[in-house]
Amino acid sequence: MKHFKDSQHGTSLLELMFAMAIVATISAIALPATKNVLKSYHLSAAVKSATGGIQSTRYLALMRGYHYNITFDPTTQTYQIASKVPPAITFSNVGGPVPWSVTNDVTMTPATTLEFYPGGTVVATTGALTFTMTNGVTTETVTISGVGNVDVSP
């Protein structure tokens, strides 16, 4: 049987416990920060999805030459694009609902429907030309001008 010299020793249990305590402390500090970063990312993604949908709907109205609308449903966290092709008097859905958020940590108020005219103007037929999206920590306000320009402010 070999005996180790004093210079050849392993890690003691006390040293392992100190290392584990340091790792646990760093994790306890980093976990809340990571959760806030994820919430911020979810809010940013939801705002980009909503504003992208608004801009796409405006583009469709301008390019196709007839009315389009986009309806935001805060309950299902989706938006639906619809068109009113002449001689129709009502809107028909274009595709299916598109999710603007896939997590439950982003909310939107109020429920909003925006109608885009072929000339480039927009009106809110439900809600307003301004709505907010929040993740419980940060709130973003989305404002649509009468000619369809989208502005996002914290």
mmCIF file with all atom_site columns, C-alpha atoms in Angstrom:
data_model
loop_
_atom_site.group_PDB
_atom_site.id
_atom_site.type_symbol
_atom_site.label_atom_id
_atom_site.label_alt_id
_atom_site.label_comp_id
_atom_site.label_asym_id
_atom_site.label_entity_id
_atom_site.label_seq_id
_atom_site.pdbx_PDB_ins_code
_atom_site.Cartn_x
_atom_site.Cartn_y
_atom_site.Cartn_z
_atom_site.occupancy
_atom_site.B_iso_or_equiv
_atom_site.pdbx_formal_charge
_atom_site.auth_seq_id
_atom_site.auth_comp_id
_atom_site.auth_asym_id
_atom_site.auth_atom_id
_atom_site.pdbx_PDB_model_num
ATOM 1   C CA . MET A 1 1   ? 0.000   0.000  0.000   1.00 0.00 ? 1   MET A CA 1
ATOM 2   C CA . LYS A 1 2   ? 1.295   3.431  -0.967  1.00 0.00 ? 2   LYS A CA 1
ATOM 3   C CA . HIS A 1 3   ? 1.304   6.310  1.425   1.00 0.00 ? 3   HIS A CA 1
ATOM 4   C CA . PHE A 1 4   ? 1.013   9.869  0.169   1.00 0.00 ? 4   PHE A CA 1
ATOM 5   C CA . LYS A 1 5   ? 3.564   12.421 1.181   1.00 0.00 ? 5   LYS A CA 1
ATOM 6   C CA . ASP A 1 6   ? 2.406   15.628 2.827   1.00 0.00 ? 6   ASP A CA 1
ATOM 7   C CA . SER A 1 7   ? 2.665   17.522 -0.479  1.00 0.00 ? 7   SER A CA 1
ATOM 8   C CA . GLN A 1 8   ? 0.275   15.080 -2.197  1.00 0.00 ? 8   GLN A CA 1
ATOM 9   C CA . HIS A 1 9   ? -3.123  15.508 -0.667  1.00 0.00 ? 9   HIS A CA 1
ATOM 10  C CA . GLY A 1 10  ? -6.648  15.776 -2.068  1.00 0.00 ? 10  GLY A CA 1
ATOM 11  C CA . THR A 1 11  ? -9.406  18.267 -1.486  1.00 0.00 ? 11  THR A CA 1
ATOM 12  C CA . SER A 1 12  ? -10.818 18.282 2.001   1.00 0.00 ? 12  SER A CA 1
ATOM 13  C CA . LEU A 1 13  ? -14.507 18.194 2.767   1.00 0.00 ? 13  LEU A CA 1
ATOM 14  C CA . LEU A 1 14  ? -14.281 21.690 4.229   1.00 0.00 ? 14  LEU A CA 1
ATOM 15  C CA . GLU A 1 15  ? -12.846 23.085 0.980   1.00 0.00 ? 15  GLU A CA 1
ATOM 16  C CA . LEU A 1 16  ? -15.629 21.415 -1.010  1.00 0.00 ? 16  LEU A CA 1
ATOM 17  C CA . MET A 1 17  ? -18.250 22.905 1.311   1.00 0.00 ? 17  MET A CA 1
ATOM 18  C CA . PHE A 1 18  ? -16.788 26.405 0.859   1.00 0.00 ? 18  PHE A CA 1
ATOM 19  C CA . ALA A 1 19  ? -16.799 25.994 -2.925  1.00 0.00 ? 19  ALA A CA 1
ATOM 20  C CA . MET A 1 20  ? -20.437 24.826 -2.837  1.00 0.00 ? 20  MET A CA 1
ATOM 21  C CA . ALA A 1 21  ? -21.393 27.796 -0.640  1.00 0.00 ? 21  ALA A CA 1
ATOM 22  C CA . ILE A 1 22  ? -19.804 30.216 -3.112  1.00 0.00 ? 22  ILE A CA 1
ATOM 23  C CA . VAL A 1 23  ? -21.616 28.604 -6.069  1.00 0.00 ? 23  VAL A CA 1
ATOM 24  C CA . ALA A 1 24  ? -24.935 28.687 -4.176  1.00 0.00 ? 24  ALA A CA 1
ATOM 25  C CA . THR A 1 25  ? -24.486 32.376 -3.298  1.00 0.00 ? 25  THR A CA 1
ATOM 26  C CA . ILE A 1 26  ? -23.675 33.347 -6.877  1.00 0.00 ? 26  ILE A CA 1
ATOM 27  C CA . SER A 1 27  ? -26.676 31.350 -8.137  1.00 0.00 ? 27  SER A CA 1
ATOM 28  C CA . ALA A 1 28  ? -28.996 33.014 -5.631  1.00 0.00 ? 28  ALA A CA 1
ATOM 29  C CA . ILE A 1 29  ? -27.869 36.420 -6.877  1.00 0.00 ? 29  ILE A CA 1
ATOM 30  C CA . ALA A 1 30  ? -27.991 35.555 -10.586 1.00 0.00 ? 30  ALA A CA 1
ATOM 31  C CA . LEU A 1 31  ? -31.375 33.775 -10.715 1.00 0.00 ? 31  LEU A CA 1
ATOM 32  C CA . PRO A 1 32  ? -33.622 36.845 -10.156 1.00 0.00 ? 32  PRO A CA 1
ATOM 33  C CA . ALA A 1 33  ? -31.571 38.853 -12.642 1.00 0.00 ? 33  ALA A CA 1
ATOM 34  C CA . THR A 1 34  ? -31.967 36.091 -15.222 1.00 0.00 ? 34  THR A CA 1
ATOM 35  C CA . LYS A 1 35  ? -35.742 36.012 -14.706 1.00 0.00 ? 35  LYS A CA 1
ATOM 36  C CA . ASN A 1 36  ? -35.964 39.785 -15.252 1.00 0.00 ? 36  ASN A CA 1
ATOM 37  C CA . VAL A 1 37  ? -33.885 39.514 -18.425 1.00 0.00 ? 37  VAL A CA 1
ATOM 38  C CA . LEU A 1 38  ? -36.227 36.802 -19.741 1.00 0.00 ? 38  LEU A CA 1
ATOM 39  C CA . LYS A 1 39  ? -39.280 38.930 -18.931 1.00 0.00 ? 39  LYS A CA 1
ATOM 40  C CA . SER A 1 40  ? -37.675 41.862 -20.731 1.00 0.00 ? 40  SER A CA 1
ATOM 41  C CA . TYR A 1 41  ? -36.958 39.665 -23.745 1.00 0.00 ? 41  TYR A CA 1
ATOM 42  C CA . HIS A 1 42  ? -40.570 38.378 -23.800 1.00 0.00 ? 42  HIS A CA 1
ATOM 43  C CA . LEU A 1 43  ? -41.916 41.952 -23.714 1.00 0.00 ? 43  LEU A CA 1
ATOM 44  C CA . SER A 1 44  ? -39.563 43.068 -26.474 1.00 0.00 ? 44  SER A CA 1
ATOM 45  C CA . ALA A 1 45  ? -40.560 40.107 -28.659 1.00 0.00 ? 45  ALA A CA 1
ATOM 46  C CA . ALA A 1 46  ? -44.291 40.767 -28.089 1.00 0.00 ? 46  ALA A CA 1
ATOM 47  C CA . VAL A 1 47  ? -43.942 44.460 -28.970 1.00 0.00 ? 47  VAL A CA 1
ATOM 48  C CA . LYS A 1 48  ? -41.974 43.626 -32.123 1.00 0.00 ? 48  LYS A CA 1
ATOM 49  C CA . SER A 1 49  ? -44.563 41.052 -33.155 1.00 0.00 ? 49  SER A CA 1
ATOM 50  C CA . ALA A 1 50  ? -47.435 43.511 -32.635 1.00 0.00 ? 50  ALA A CA 1
ATOM 51  C CA . THR A 1 51  ? -45.737 46.408 -34.427 1.00 0.00 ? 51  THR A CA 1
ATOM 52  C CA . GLY A 1 52  ? -44.679 44.102 -37.275 1.00 0.00 ? 52  GLY A CA 1
ATOM 53  C CA . GLY A 1 53  ? -48.292 42.991 -37.675 1.00 0.00 ? 53  GLY A CA 1
ATOM 54  C CA . ILE A 1 54  ? -49.454 46.608 -37.767 1.00 0.00 ? 54  ILE A CA 1
ATOM 55  C CA . GLN A 1 55  ? -46.886 47.568 -40.389 1.00 0.00 ? 55  GLN A CA 1
ATOM 56  C CA . SER A 1 56  ? -47.681 44.489 -42.510 1.00 0.00 ? 56  SER A CA 1
ATOM 57  C CA . THR A 1 57  ? -51.406 45.236 -42.407 1.00 0.00 ? 57  THR A CA 1
ATOM 58  C CA . ARG A 1 58  ? -50.830 48.856 -43.465 1.00 0.00 ? 58  ARG A CA 1
ATOM 59  C CA . TYR A 1 59  ? -48.608 47.659 -46.307 1.00 0.00 ? 59  TYR A CA 1
ATOM 60  C CA . LEU A 1 60  ? -51.294 45.222 -47.492 1.00 0.00 ? 60  LEU A CA 1
ATOM 61  C CA . ALA A 1 61  ? -53.928 47.999 -47.573 1.00 0.00 ? 61  ALA A CA 1
ATOM 62  C CA . LEU A 1 62  ? -51.632 50.281 -49.570 1.00 0.00 ? 62  LEU A CA 1
ATOM 63  C CA . MET A 1 63  ? -50.459 47.633 -52.007 1.00 0.00 ? 63  MET A CA 1
ATOM 64  C CA . ARG A 1 64  ? -53.773 45.849 -52.618 1.00 0.00 ? 64  ARG A CA 1
ATOM 65  C CA . GLY A 1 65  ? -55.917 48.985 -52.620 1.00 0.00 ? 65  GLY A CA 1
ATOM 66  C CA . TYR A 1 66  ? -58.661 47.917 -50.208 1.00 0.00 ? 66  TYR A CA 1
ATOM 67  C CA . HIS A 1 67  ? -59.475 47.957 -46.505 1.00 0.00 ? 67  HIS A CA 1
ATOM 68  C CA . TYR A 1 68  ? -57.630 45.765 -44.031 1.00 0.00 ? 68  TYR A CA 1
ATOM 69  C CA . ASN A 1 69  ? -57.931 45.524 -40.293 1.00 0.00 ? 69  ASN A CA 1
ATOM 70  C CA . ILE A 1 70  ? -55.907 43.956 -37.511 1.00 0.00 ? 70  ILE A CA 1
ATOM 71  C CA . THR A 1 71  ? -57.566 42.839 -34.286 1.00 0.00 ? 71  THR A CA 1
ATOM 72  C CA . PHE A 1 72  ? -55.512 42.304 -31.122 1.00 0.00 ? 72  PHE A CA 1
ATOM 73  C CA . ASP A 1 73  ? -57.006 39.867 -28.610 1.00 0.00 ? 73  ASP A CA 1
ATOM 74  C CA . PRO A 1 74  ? -55.339 40.161 -25.181 1.00 0.00 ? 74  PRO A CA 1
ATOM 75  C CA . THR A 1 75  ? -57.110 37.021 -23.926 1.00 0.00 ? 75  THR A CA 1
ATOM 76  C CA . THR A 1 76  ? -55.607 34.672 -26.514 1.00 0.00 ? 76  THR A CA 1
ATOM 77  C CA . GLN A 1 77  ? -52.487 36.838 -27.018 1.00 0.00 ? 77  GLN A CA 1
ATOM 78  C CA . THR A 1 78  ? -53.007 36.794 -30.791 1.00 0.00 ? 78  THR A CA 1
ATOM 79  C CA . TYR A 1 79  ? -53.801 39.163 -33.603 1.00 0.00 ? 79  TYR A CA 1
ATOM 80  C CA . GLN A 1 80  ? -55.937 38.494 -36.656 1.00 0.00 ? 80  GLN A CA 1
ATOM 81  C CA . ILE A 1 81  ? -55.631 40.258 -39.997 1.00 0.00 ? 81  ILE A CA 1
ATOM 82  C CA . ALA A 1 82  ? -58.784 40.627 -42.123 1.00 0.00 ? 82  ALA A CA 1
ATOM 83  C CA . SER A 1 83  ? -59.576 42.219 -45.472 1.00 0.00 ? 83  SER A CA 1
ATOM 84  C CA . LYS A 1 84  ? -62.652 43.753 -47.069 1.00 0.00 ? 84  LYS A CA 1
ATOM 85  C CA . VAL A 1 85  ? -62.302 43.094 -50.792 1.00 0.00 ? 85  VAL A CA 1
ATOM 86  C CA . PRO A 1 86  ? -64.868 45.076 -52.833 1.00 0.00 ? 86  PRO A CA 1
ATOM 87  C CA . PRO A 1 87  ? -67.788 44.573 -53.223 1.00 0.00 ? 87  PRO A CA 1
ATOM 88  C CA . ALA A 1 88  ? -67.781 42.941 -49.760 1.00 0.00 ? 88  ALA A CA 1
ATOM 89  C CA . ILE A 1 89  ? -69.302 44.909 -46.900 1.00 0.00 ? 89  ILE A CA 1
ATOM 90  C CA . THR A 1 90  ? -67.715 42.877 -44.100 1.00 0.00 ? 90  THR A CA 1
ATOM 91  C CA . PHE A 1 91  ? -64.170 41.805 -43.311 1.00 0.00 ? 91  PHE A CA 1
ATOM 92  C CA . SER A 1 92  ? -62.932 38.263 -43.969 1.00 0.00 ? 92  SER A CA 1
ATOM 93  C CA . ASN A 1 93  ? -60.002 36.748 -42.094 1.00 0.00 ? 93  ASN A CA 1
ATOM 94  C CA . VAL A 1 94  ? -56.710 36.469 -43.936 1.00 0.00 ? 94  VAL A CA 1
ATOM 95  C CA . GLY A 1 95  ? -55.080 33.306 -42.595 1.00 0.00 ? 95  GLY A CA 1
ATOM 96  C CA . GLY A 1 96  ? -55.379 32.340 -38.966 1.00 0.00 ? 96  GLY A CA 1
ATOM 97  C CA . PRO A 1 97  ? -54.634 34.108 -35.688 1.00 0.00 ? 97  PRO A CA 1
ATOM 98  C CA . VAL A 1 98  ? -50.964 34.989 -35.166 1.00 0.00 ? 98  VAL A CA 1
ATOM 99  C CA . PRO A 1 99  ? -49.550 34.832 -31.619 1.00 0.00 ? 99  PRO A CA 1
ATOM 100 C CA . TRP A 1 100 ? -47.896 38.024 -30.438 1.00 0.00 ? 100 TRP A CA 1
ATOM 101 C CA . SER A 1 101 ? -46.720 36.285 -27.272 1.00 0.00 ? 101 SER A CA 1
ATOM 102 C CA . VAL A 1 102 ? -46.174 32.632 -26.466 1.00 0.00 ? 102 VAL A CA 1
ATOM 103 C CA . THR A 1 103 ? -45.633 33.206 -22.752 1.00 0.00 ? 103 THR A CA 1
ATOM 104 C CA . ASN A 1 104 ? -48.200 34.258 -20.186 1.00 0.00 ? 104 ASN A CA 1
ATOM 105 C CA . ASP A 1 105 ? -46.034 36.984 -18.657 1.00 0.00 ? 105 ASP A CA 1
ATOM 106 C CA . VAL A 1 106 ? -46.933 39.744 -21.182 1.00 0.00 ? 106 VAL A CA 1
ATOM 107 C CA . THR A 1 107 ? -50.307 41.482 -21.132 1.00 0.00 ? 107 THR A CA 1
ATOM 108 C CA . MET A 1 108 ? -51.893 44.062 -23.432 1.00 0.00 ? 108 MET A CA 1
ATOM 109 C CA . THR A 1 109 ? -54.553 46.704 -22.816 1.00 0.00 ? 109 THR A CA 1
ATOM 110 C CA . PRO A 1 110 ? -56.968 47.581 -24.299 1.00 0.00 ? 110 PRO A CA 1
ATOM 111 C CA . ALA A 1 111 ? -58.229 45.107 -26.898 1.00 0.00 ? 111 ALA A CA 1
ATOM 112 C CA . THR A 1 112 ? -57.718 46.977 -30.149 1.00 0.00 ? 112 THR A CA 1
ATOM 113 C CA . THR A 1 113 ? -58.879 46.787 -33.754 1.00 0.00 ? 113 THR A CA 1
ATOM 114 C CA . LEU A 1 114 ? -57.190 49.054 -36.293 1.00 0.00 ? 114 LEU A CA 1
ATOM 115 C CA . GLU A 1 115 ? -58.674 49.623 -39.743 1.00 0.00 ? 115 GLU A CA 1
ATOM 116 C CA . PHE A 1 116 ? -56.325 50.627 -42.549 1.00 0.00 ? 116 PHE A CA 1
ATOM 117 C CA . TYR A 1 117 ? -57.638 52.451 -45.608 1.00 0.00 ? 117 TYR A CA 1
ATOM 118 C CA . PRO A 1 118 ? -56.122 52.120 -49.087 1.00 0.00 ? 118 PRO A CA 1
ATOM 119 C CA . GLY A 1 119 ? -54.925 55.735 -48.917 1.00 0.00 ? 119 GLY A CA 1
ATOM 120 C CA . GLY A 1 120 ? -52.675 54.939 -45.955 1.00 0.00 ? 120 GLY A CA 1
ATOM 121 C CA . THR A 1 121 ? -54.742 56.271 -43.078 1.00 0.00 ? 121 THR A CA 1
ATOM 122 C CA . VAL A 1 122 ? -55.761 54.280 -40.027 1.00 0.00 ? 122 VAL A CA 1
ATOM 123 C CA . VAL A 1 123 ? -58.524 54.502 -37.411 1.00 0.00 ? 123 VAL A CA 1
ATOM 124 C CA . ALA A 1 124 ? -59.178 52.503 -34.276 1.00 0.00 ? 124 ALA A CA 1
ATOM 125 C CA . THR A 1 125 ? -62.577 50.847 -34.572 1.00 0.00 ? 125 THR A CA 1
ATOM 126 C CA . THR A 1 126 ? -62.125 49.192 -31.157 1.00 0.00 ? 126 THR A CA 1
ATOM 127 C CA . GLY A 1 127 ? -59.867 50.495 -28.417 1.00 0.00 ? 127 GLY A CA 1
ATOM 128 C CA . ALA A 1 128 ? -57.568 53.355 -29.371 1.00 0.00 ? 128 ALA A CA 1
ATOM 129 C CA . LEU A 1 129 ? -54.566 54.194 -31.524 1.00 0.00 ? 129 LEU A CA 1
ATOM 130 C CA . THR A 1 130 ? -52.486 53.722 -28.365 1.00 0.00 ? 130 THR A CA 1
ATOM 131 C CA . PHE A 1 131 ? -52.156 50.535 -26.351 1.00 0.00 ? 131 PHE A CA 1
ATOM 132 C CA . THR A 1 132 ? -49.784 49.248 -23.695 1.00 0.00 ? 132 THR A CA 1
ATOM 133 C CA . MET A 1 133 ? -47.954 45.985 -23.266 1.00 0.00 ? 133 MET A CA 1
ATOM 134 C CA . THR A 1 134 ? -46.423 45.043 -19.934 1.00 0.00 ? 134 THR A CA 1
ATOM 135 C CA . ASN A 1 135 ? -44.543 42.167 -18.342 1.00 0.00 ? 135 ASN A CA 1
ATOM 136 C CA . GLY A 1 136 ? -45.296 43.238 -14.760 1.00 0.00 ? 136 GLY A CA 1
ATOM 137 C CA . VAL A 1 137 ? -41.944 45.037 -14.460 1.00 0.00 ? 137 VAL A CA 1
ATOM 138 C CA . THR A 1 138 ? -41.712 47.187 -17.592 1.00 0.00 ? 138 THR A CA 1
ATOM 139 C CA . THR A 1 139 ? -44.442 48.787 -19.702 1.00 0.00 ? 139 THR A CA 1
ATOM 140 C CA . GLU A 1 140 ? -44.150 49.692 -23.382 1.00 0.00 ? 140 GLU A CA 1
ATOM 141 C CA . THR A 1 141 ? -46.642 52.054 -25.025 1.00 0.00 ? 141 THR A CA 1
ATOM 142 C CA . VAL A 1 142 ? -47.368 51.549 -28.726 1.00 0.00 ? 142 VAL A CA 1
ATOM 143 C CA . THR A 1 143 ? -48.806 54.590 -30.529 1.00 0.00 ? 143 THR A CA 1
ATOM 144 C CA . ILE A 1 144 ? -50.031 54.521 -34.115 1.00 0.00 ? 144 ILE A CA 1
ATOM 145 C CA . SER A 1 145 ? -50.390 57.839 -35.939 1.00 0.00 ? 145 SER A CA 1
ATOM 146 C CA . GLY A 1 146 ? -53.317 58.595 -38.235 1.00 0.00 ? 146 GLY A CA 1
ATOM 147 C CA . VAL A 1 147 ? -51.152 57.682 -41.221 1.00 0.00 ? 147 VAL A CA 1
ATOM 148 C CA . GLY A 1 148 ? -49.931 54.377 -39.757 1.00 0.00 ? 148 GLY A CA 1
ATOM 149 C CA . ASN A 1 149 ? -46.550 55.313 -38.322 1.00 0.00 ? 149 ASN A CA 1
ATOM 150 C CA . VAL A 1 150 ? -45.754 53.201 -35.261 1.00 0.00 ? 150 VAL A CA 1
ATOM 151 C CA . ASP A 1 151 ? -43.930 54.601 -32.229 1.00 0.00 ? 151 ASP A CA 1
ATOM 152 C CA . VAL A 1 152 ? -42.909 52.569 -29.184 1.00 0.00 ? 152 VAL A CA 1
ATOM 153 C CA . SER A 1 153 ? -42.024 54.340 -25.951 1.00 0.00 ? 153 SER A CA 1
ATOM 154 C CA . PRO A 1 154 ? -41.121 52.955 -22.532 1.00 0.00 ? 154 PRO A CA 1
#
